[in-house]
PDB file of C-alpha atoms and ligand atoms in Angstrom:
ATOM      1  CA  UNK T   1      58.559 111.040  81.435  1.00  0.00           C
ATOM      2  CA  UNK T   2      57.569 109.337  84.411  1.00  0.00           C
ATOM      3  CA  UNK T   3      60.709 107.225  85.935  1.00  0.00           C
ATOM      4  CA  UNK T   4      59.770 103.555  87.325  1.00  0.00           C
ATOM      5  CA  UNK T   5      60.136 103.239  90.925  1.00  0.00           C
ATOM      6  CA  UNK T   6      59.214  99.648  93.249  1.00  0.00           C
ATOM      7  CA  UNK T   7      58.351 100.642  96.862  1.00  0.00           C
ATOM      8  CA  UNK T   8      58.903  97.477  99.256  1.00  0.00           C
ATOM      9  CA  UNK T   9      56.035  97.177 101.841  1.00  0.00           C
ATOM     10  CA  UNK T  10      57.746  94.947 105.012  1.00  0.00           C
ATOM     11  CA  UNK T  11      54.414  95.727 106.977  1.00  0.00           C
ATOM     12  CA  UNK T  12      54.753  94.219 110.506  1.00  0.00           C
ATOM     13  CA  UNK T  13      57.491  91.267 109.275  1.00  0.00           C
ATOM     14  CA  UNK T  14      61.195  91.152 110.459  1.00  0.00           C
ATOM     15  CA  UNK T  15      63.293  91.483 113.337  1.00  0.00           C
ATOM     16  CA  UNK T  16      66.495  93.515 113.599  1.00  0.00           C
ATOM     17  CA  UNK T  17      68.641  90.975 112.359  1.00  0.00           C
ATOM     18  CA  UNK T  18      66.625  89.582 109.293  1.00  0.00           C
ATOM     19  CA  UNK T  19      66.113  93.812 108.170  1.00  0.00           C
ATOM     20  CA  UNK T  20      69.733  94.265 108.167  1.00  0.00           C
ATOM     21  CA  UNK T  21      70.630  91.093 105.854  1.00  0.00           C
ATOM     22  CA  UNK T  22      67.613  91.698 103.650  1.00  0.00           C
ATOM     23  CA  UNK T  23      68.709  96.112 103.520  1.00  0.00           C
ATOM     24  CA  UNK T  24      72.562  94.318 102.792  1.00  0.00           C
ATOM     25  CA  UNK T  25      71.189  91.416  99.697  1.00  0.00           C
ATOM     26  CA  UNK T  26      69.222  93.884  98.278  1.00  0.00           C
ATOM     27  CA  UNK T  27      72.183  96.689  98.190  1.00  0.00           C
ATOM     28  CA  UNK T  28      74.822  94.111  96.640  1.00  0.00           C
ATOM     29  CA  UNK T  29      72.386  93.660  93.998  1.00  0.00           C
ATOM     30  CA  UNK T  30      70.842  97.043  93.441  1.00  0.00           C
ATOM     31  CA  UNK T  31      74.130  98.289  93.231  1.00  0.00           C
ATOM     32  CA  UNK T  32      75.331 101.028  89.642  1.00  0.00           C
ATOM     33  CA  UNK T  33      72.972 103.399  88.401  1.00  0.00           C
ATOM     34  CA  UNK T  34      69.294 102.069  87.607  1.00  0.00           C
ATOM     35  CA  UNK T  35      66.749 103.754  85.316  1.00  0.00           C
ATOM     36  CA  UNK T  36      64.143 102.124  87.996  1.00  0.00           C
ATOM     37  CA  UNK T  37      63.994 104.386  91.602  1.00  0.00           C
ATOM     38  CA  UNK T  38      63.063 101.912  94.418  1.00  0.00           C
ATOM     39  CA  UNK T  39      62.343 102.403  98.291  1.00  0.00           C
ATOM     40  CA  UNK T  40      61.741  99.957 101.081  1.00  0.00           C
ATOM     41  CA  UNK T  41      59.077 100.489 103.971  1.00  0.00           C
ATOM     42  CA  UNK T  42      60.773  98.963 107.074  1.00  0.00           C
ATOM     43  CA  UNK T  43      58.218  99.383 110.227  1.00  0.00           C
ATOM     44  CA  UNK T  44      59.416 101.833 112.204  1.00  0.00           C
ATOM     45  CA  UNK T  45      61.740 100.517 114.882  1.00  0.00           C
ATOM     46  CA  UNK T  46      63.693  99.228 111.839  1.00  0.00           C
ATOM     47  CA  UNK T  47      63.930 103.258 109.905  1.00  0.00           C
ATOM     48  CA  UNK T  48      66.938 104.403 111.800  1.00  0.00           C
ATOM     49  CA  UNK T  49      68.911 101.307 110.824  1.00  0.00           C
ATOM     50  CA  UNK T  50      67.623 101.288 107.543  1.00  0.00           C
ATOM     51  CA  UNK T  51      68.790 105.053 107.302  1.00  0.00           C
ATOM     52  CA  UNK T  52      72.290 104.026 108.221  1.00  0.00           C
ATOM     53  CA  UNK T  53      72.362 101.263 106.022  1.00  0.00           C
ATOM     54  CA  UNK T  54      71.131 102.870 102.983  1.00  0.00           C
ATOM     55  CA  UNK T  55      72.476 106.506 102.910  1.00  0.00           C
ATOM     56  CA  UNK T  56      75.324 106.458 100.458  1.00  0.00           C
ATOM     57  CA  UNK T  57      73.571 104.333  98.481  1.00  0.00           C
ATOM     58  CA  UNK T  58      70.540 104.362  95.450  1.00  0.00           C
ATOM     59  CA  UNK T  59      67.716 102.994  97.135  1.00  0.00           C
ATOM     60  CA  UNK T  60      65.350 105.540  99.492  1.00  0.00           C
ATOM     61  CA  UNK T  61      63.255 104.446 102.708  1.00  0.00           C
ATOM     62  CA  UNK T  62      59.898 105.435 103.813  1.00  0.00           C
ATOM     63  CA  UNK T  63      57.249 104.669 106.388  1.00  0.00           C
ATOM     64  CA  UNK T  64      54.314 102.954 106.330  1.00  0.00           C
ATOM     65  CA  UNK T  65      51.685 105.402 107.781  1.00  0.00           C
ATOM     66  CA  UNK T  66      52.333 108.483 109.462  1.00  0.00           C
ATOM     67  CA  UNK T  67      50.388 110.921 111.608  1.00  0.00           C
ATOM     68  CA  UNK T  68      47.779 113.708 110.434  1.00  0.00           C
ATOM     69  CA  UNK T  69      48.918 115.788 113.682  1.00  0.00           C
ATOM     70  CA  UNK T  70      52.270 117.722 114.439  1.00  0.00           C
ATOM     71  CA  UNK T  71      52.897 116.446 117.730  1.00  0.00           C
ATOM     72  CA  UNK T  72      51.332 116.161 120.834  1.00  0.00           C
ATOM     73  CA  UNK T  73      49.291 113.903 123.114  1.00  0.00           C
ATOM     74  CA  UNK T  74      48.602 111.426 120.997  1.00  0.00           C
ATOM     75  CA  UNK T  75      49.732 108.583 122.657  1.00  0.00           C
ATOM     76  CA  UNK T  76      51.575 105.931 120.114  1.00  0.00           C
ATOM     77  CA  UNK T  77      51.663 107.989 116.806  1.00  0.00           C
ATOM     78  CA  UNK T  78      54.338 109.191 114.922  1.00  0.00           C
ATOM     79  CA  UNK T  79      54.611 112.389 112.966  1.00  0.00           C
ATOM     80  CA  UNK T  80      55.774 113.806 109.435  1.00  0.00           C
ATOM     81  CA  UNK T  81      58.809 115.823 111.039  1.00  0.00           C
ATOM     82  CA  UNK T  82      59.766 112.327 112.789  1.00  0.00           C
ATOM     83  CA  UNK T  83      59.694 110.954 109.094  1.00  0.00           C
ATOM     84  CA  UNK T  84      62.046 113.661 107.658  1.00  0.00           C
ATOM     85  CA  UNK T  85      64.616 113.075 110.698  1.00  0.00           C
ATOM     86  CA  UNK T  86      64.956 109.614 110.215  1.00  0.00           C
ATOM     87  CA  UNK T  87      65.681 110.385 106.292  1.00  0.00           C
ATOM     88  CA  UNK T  88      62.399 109.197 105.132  1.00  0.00           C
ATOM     89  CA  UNK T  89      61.746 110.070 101.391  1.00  0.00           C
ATOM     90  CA  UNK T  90      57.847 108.361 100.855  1.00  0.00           C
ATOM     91  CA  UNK T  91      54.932 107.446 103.560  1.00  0.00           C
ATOM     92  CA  UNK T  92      52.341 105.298 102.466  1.00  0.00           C
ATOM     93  CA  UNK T  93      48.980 106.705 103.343  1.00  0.00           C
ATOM     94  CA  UNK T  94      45.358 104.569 103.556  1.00  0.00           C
ATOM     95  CA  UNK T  95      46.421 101.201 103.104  1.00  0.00           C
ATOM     96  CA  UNK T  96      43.812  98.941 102.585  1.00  0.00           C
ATOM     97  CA  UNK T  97      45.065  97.309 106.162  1.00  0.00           C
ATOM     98  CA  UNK T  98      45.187 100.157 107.699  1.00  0.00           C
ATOM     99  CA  UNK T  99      41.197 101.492 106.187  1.00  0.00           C
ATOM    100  CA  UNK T 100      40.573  97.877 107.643  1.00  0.00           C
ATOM    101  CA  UNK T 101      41.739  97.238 110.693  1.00  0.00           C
ATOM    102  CA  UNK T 102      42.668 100.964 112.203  1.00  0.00           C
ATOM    103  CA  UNK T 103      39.581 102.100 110.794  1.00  0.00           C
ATOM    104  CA  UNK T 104      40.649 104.906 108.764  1.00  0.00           C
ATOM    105  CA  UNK T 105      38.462 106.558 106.854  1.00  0.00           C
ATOM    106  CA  UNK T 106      38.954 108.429 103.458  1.00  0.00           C
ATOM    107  CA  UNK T 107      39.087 112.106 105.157  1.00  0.00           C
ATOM    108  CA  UNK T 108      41.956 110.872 107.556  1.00  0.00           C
ATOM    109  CA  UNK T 109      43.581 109.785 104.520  1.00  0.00           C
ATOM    110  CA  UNK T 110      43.218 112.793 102.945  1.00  0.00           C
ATOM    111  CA  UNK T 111      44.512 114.742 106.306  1.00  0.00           C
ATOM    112  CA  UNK T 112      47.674 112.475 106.197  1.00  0.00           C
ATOM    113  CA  UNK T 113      48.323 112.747 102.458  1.00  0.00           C
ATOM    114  CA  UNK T 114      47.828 116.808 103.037  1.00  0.00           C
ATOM    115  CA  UNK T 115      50.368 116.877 105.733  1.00  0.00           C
ATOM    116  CA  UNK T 116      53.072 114.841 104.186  1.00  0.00           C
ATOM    117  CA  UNK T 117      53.418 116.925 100.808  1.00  0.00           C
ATOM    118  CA  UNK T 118      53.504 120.104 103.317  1.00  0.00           C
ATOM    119  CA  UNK T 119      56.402 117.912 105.260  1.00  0.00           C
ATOM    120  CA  UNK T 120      58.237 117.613 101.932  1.00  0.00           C
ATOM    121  CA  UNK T 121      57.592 113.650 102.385  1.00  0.00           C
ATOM    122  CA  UNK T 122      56.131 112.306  99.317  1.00  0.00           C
ATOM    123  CA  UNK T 123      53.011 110.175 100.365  1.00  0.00           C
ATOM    124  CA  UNK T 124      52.262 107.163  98.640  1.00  0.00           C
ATOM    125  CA  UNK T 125      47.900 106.661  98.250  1.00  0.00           C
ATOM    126  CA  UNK T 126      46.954 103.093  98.236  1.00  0.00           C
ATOM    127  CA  UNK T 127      43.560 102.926  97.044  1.00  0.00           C
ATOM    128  CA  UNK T 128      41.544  99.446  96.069  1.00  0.00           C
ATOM    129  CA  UNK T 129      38.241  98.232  95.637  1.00  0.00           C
ATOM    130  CA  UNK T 130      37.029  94.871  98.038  1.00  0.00           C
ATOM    131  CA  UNK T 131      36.550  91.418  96.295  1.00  0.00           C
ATOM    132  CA  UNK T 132      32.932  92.297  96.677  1.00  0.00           C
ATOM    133  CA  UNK T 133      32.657  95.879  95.653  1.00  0.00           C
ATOM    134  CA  UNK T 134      34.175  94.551  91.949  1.00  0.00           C
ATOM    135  CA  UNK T 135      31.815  91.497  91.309  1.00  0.00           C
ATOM    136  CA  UNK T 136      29.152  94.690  92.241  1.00  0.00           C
ATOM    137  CA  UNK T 137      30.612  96.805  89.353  1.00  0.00           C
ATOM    138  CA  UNK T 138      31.464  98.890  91.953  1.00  0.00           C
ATOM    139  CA  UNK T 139      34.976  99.499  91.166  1.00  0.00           C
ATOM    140  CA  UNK T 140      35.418 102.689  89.558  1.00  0.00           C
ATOM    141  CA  UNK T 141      33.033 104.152  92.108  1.00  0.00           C
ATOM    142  CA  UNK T 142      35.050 103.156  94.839  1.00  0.00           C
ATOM    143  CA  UNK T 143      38.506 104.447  93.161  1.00  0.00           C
ATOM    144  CA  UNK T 144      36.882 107.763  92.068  1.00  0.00           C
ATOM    145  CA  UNK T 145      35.487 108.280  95.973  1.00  0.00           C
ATOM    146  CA  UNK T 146      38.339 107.283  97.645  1.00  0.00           C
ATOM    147  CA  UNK T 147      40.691 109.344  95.027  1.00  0.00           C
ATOM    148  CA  UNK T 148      38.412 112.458  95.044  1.00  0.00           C
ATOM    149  CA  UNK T 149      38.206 112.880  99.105  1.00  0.00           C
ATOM    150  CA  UNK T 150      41.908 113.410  98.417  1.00  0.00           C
ATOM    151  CA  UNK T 151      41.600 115.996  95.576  1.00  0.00           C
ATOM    152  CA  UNK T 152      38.711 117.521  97.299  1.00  0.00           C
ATOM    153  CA  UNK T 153      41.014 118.058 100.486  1.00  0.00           C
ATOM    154  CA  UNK T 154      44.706 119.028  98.992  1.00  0.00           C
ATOM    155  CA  UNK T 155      43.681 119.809  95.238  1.00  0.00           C
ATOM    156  CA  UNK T 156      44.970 118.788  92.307  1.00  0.00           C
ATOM    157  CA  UNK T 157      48.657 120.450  92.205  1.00  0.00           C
ATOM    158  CA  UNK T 158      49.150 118.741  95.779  1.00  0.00           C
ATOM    159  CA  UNK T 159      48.010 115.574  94.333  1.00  0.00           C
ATOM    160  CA  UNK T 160      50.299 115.282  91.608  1.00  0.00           C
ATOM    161  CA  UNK T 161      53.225 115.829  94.153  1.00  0.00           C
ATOM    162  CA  UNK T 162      52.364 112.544  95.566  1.00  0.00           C
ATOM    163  CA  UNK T 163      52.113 109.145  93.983  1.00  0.00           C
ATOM    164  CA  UNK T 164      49.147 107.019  93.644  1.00  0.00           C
ATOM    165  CA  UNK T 165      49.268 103.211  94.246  1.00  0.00           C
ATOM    166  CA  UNK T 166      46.216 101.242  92.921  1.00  0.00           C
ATOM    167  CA  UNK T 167      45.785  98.029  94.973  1.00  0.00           C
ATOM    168  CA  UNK T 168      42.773  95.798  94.630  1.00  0.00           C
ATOM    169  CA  UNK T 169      41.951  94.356  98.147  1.00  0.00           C
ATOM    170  CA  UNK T 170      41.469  90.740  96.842  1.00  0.00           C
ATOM    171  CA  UNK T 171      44.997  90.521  95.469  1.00  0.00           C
ATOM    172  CA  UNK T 172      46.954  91.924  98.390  1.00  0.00           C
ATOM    173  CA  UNK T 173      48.795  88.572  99.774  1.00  0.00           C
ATOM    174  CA  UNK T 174      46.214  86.257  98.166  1.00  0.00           C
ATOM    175  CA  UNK T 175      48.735  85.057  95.076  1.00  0.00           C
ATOM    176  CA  UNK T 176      45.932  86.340  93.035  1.00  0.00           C
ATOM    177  CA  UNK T 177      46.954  89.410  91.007  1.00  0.00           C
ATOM    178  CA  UNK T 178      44.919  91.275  88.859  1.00  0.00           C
ATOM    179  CA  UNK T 179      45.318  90.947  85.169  1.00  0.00           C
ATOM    180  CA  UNK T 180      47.610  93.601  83.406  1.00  0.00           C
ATOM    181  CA  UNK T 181      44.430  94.382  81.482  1.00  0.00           C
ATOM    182  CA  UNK T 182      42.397  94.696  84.763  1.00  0.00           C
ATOM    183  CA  UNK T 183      45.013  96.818  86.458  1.00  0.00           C
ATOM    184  CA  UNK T 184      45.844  98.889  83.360  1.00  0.00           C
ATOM    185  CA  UNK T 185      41.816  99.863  82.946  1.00  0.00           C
ATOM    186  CA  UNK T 186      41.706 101.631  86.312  1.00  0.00           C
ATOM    187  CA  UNK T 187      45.055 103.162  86.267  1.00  0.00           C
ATOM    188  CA  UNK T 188      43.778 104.704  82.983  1.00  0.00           C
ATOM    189  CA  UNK T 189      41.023 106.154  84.849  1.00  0.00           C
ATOM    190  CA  UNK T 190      42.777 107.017  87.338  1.00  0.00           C
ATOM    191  CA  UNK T 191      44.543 109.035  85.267  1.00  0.00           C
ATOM    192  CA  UNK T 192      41.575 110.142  83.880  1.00  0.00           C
ATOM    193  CA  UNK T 193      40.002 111.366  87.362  1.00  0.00           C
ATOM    194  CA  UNK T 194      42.865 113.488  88.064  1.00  0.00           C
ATOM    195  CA  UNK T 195      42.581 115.544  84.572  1.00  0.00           C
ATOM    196  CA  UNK T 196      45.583 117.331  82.919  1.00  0.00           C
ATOM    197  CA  UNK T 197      48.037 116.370  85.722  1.00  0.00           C
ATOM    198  CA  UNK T 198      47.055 112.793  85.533  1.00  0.00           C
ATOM    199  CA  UNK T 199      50.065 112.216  83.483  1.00  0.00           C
ATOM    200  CA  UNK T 200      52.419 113.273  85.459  1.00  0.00           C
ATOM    201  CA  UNK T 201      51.389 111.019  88.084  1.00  0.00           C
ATOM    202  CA  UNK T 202      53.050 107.761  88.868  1.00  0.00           C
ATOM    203  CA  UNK T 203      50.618 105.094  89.674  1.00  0.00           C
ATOM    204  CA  UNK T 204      51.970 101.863  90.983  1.00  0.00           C
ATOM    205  CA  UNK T 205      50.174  98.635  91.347  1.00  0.00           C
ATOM    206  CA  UNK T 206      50.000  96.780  94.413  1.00  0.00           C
ATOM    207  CA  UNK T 207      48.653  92.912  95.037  1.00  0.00           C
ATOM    208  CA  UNK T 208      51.044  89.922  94.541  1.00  0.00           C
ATOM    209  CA  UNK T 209      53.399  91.080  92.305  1.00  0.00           C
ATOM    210  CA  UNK T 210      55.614  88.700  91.734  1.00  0.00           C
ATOM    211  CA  UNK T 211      58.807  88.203  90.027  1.00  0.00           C
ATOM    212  CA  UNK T 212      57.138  86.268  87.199  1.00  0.00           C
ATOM    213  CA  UNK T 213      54.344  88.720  86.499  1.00  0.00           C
ATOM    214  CA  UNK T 214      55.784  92.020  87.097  1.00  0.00           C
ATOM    215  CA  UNK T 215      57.025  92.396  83.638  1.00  0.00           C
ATOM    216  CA  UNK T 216      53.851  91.910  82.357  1.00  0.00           C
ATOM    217  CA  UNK T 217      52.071  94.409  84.290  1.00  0.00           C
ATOM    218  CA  UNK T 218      54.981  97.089  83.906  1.00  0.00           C
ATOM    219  CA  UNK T 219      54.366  96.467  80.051  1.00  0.00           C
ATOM    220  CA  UNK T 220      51.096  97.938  80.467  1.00  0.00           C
ATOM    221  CA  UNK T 221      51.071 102.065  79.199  1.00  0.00           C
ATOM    222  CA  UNK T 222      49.582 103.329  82.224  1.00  0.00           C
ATOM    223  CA  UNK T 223      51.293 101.099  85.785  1.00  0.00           C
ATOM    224  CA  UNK T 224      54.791 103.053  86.154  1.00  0.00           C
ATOM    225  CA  UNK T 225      56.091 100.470  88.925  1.00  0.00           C
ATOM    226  CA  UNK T 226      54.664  98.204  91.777  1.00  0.00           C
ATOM    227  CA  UNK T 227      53.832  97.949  95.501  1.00  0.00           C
ATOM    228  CA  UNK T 228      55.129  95.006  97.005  1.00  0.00           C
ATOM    229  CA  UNK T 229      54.591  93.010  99.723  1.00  0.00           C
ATOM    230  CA  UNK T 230      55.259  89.147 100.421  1.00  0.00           C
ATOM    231  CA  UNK T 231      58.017  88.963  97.414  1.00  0.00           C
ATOM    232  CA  UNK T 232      59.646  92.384  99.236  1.00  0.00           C
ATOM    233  CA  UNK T 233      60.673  90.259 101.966  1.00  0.00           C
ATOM    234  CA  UNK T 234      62.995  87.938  99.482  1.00  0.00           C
ATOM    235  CA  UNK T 235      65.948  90.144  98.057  1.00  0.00           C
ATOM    236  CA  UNK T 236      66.351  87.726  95.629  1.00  0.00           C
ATOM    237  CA  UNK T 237      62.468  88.090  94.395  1.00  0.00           C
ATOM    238  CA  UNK T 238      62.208  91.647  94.800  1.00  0.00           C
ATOM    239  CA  UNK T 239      65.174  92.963  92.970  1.00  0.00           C
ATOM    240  CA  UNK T 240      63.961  90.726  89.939  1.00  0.00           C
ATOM    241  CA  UNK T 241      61.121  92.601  90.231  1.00  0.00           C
ATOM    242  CA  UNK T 242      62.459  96.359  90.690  1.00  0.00           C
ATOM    243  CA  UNK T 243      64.835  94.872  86.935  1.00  0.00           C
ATOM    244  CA  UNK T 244      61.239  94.150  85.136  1.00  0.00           C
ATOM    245  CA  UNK T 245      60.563  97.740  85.730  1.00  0.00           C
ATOM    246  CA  UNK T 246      63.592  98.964  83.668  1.00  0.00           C
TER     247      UNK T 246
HETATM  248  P1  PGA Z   1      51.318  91.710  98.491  1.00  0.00           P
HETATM  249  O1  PGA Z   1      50.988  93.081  99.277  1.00  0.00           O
HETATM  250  O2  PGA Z   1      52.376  92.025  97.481  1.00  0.00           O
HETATM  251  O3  PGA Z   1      51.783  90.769  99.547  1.00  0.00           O
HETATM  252  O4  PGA Z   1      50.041  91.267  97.849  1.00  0.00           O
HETATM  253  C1  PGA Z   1      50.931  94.304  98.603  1.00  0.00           C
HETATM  254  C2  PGA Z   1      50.590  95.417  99.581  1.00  0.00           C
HETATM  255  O5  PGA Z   1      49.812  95.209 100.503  1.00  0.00           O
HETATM  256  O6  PGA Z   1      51.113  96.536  99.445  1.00  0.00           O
END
């Protein structure tokens, strides 16, 4: 059985003050035991407060990228062992923002995802096709290459130790999600790519979820949860969401 979980991406939003009240609405109503695991990704100035906040309580923290290196001079990164000091459970690894604008590539990804499973962090791989790449037909192409560098690189046992989120680039913040029928298709190949340990695997979707269609994509056999951005800065909207995935 694969348990739910709804990972909160903050990306570059927030100040000190409006992290702590979100952390604090979110706790009062996350509150009991849940059958649904979630996590917030604070940027990074925010983790140690976030650890503080959230220790004795149900809900884990993670980071939104992390370094492929241990340590040393490279100026204005932050590494795995950093992760694990601040309490981190989850990194996410190769965001689509992150492929864009920091230029990683797939093999950096792969590095990354590599040295948080040997970190005992459990990275999170985004993976998405462009807006353009899917009116191509290029979709599954571009989820099996950017999927395989990984397996390639760590193999398949180190794969399944991680969690794979599927995010189509065109729906990240543009209030257009995919369909649950769309999304459920390449999860199932997904699952498909990574062969007997596929169904362990949880693979999230990522790319406006919102409180009123979450429940419809969590209905579908193969999305086990979400990754959420815009409606994970609203405690109010996000817990409805982490509830649709019970
Ligand atoms: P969104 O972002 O929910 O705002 O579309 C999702 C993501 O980038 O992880």
């Amino acid at each position: 059985m694969r348990r739910p979980i709804v990972i909160a991406n903050w990306k570059m939003n927030g100040d000190m003050r409006f992290t702590r009240r979100l952390l604090q609405d979110i706790c009062k109503s996350w509150n009991g035991v849940h059958e649904a695991e979630v996590a917030v990704c604070p940027p990074f100035p925010y983790l140690a407060a976030t650890q503080m906040l959230l220790e004795q309580t149900n809900i884990y923290w993670g980071a939104q990228n992390m370094s492929d290196r241990d340590n040393g001079a490279f100026t204005g990164e932050i590494s795995a062992e950093m992760l694990n000091e601040l309490g981190c459970k989850y990194v996410l690894v190769g965001h689509s923002e992150r492929r864009e604008f920091q230029r990683e590539s797939s093999e950096l990804v792969a590095k990354k995802f590599k040295k948080a499973v040997e970190s005992q962090l459990v990275p999170v791989l985004c993976v998405g096709e462009s807006l353009e790449q899917r009116e191509n037909e290029q979709t599954y192409d571009v989820i099996a290459r950017q999927l395989l560098k990984v397996v390639d690189h760590c193999g398949l046992d180190m794969v399944a130790k991680g969690i794979v989120a599927y995010e189509p680039i065109w729906a990240i913040g543009t209030g257009k999600s995919a369909t649950p029928q769309m999304a459920q298709d390449v999860h199932s190949y997904i699952r498909e790519i990574l062969g007997p340990e596929g169904d362990q695997i949880r693979i999230l979707y990522g790319g406006s979820v919102k409180p009123d269609n979450a429940e419809a994509l969590f209905s579908q056999k193969d999305i086990d949860g979400a990754l959420v951005g815009g409606a994970s800065l609203k405690a109010e909207d996000f817990v409805e969401i982490c509830r649709a995935a019970e």
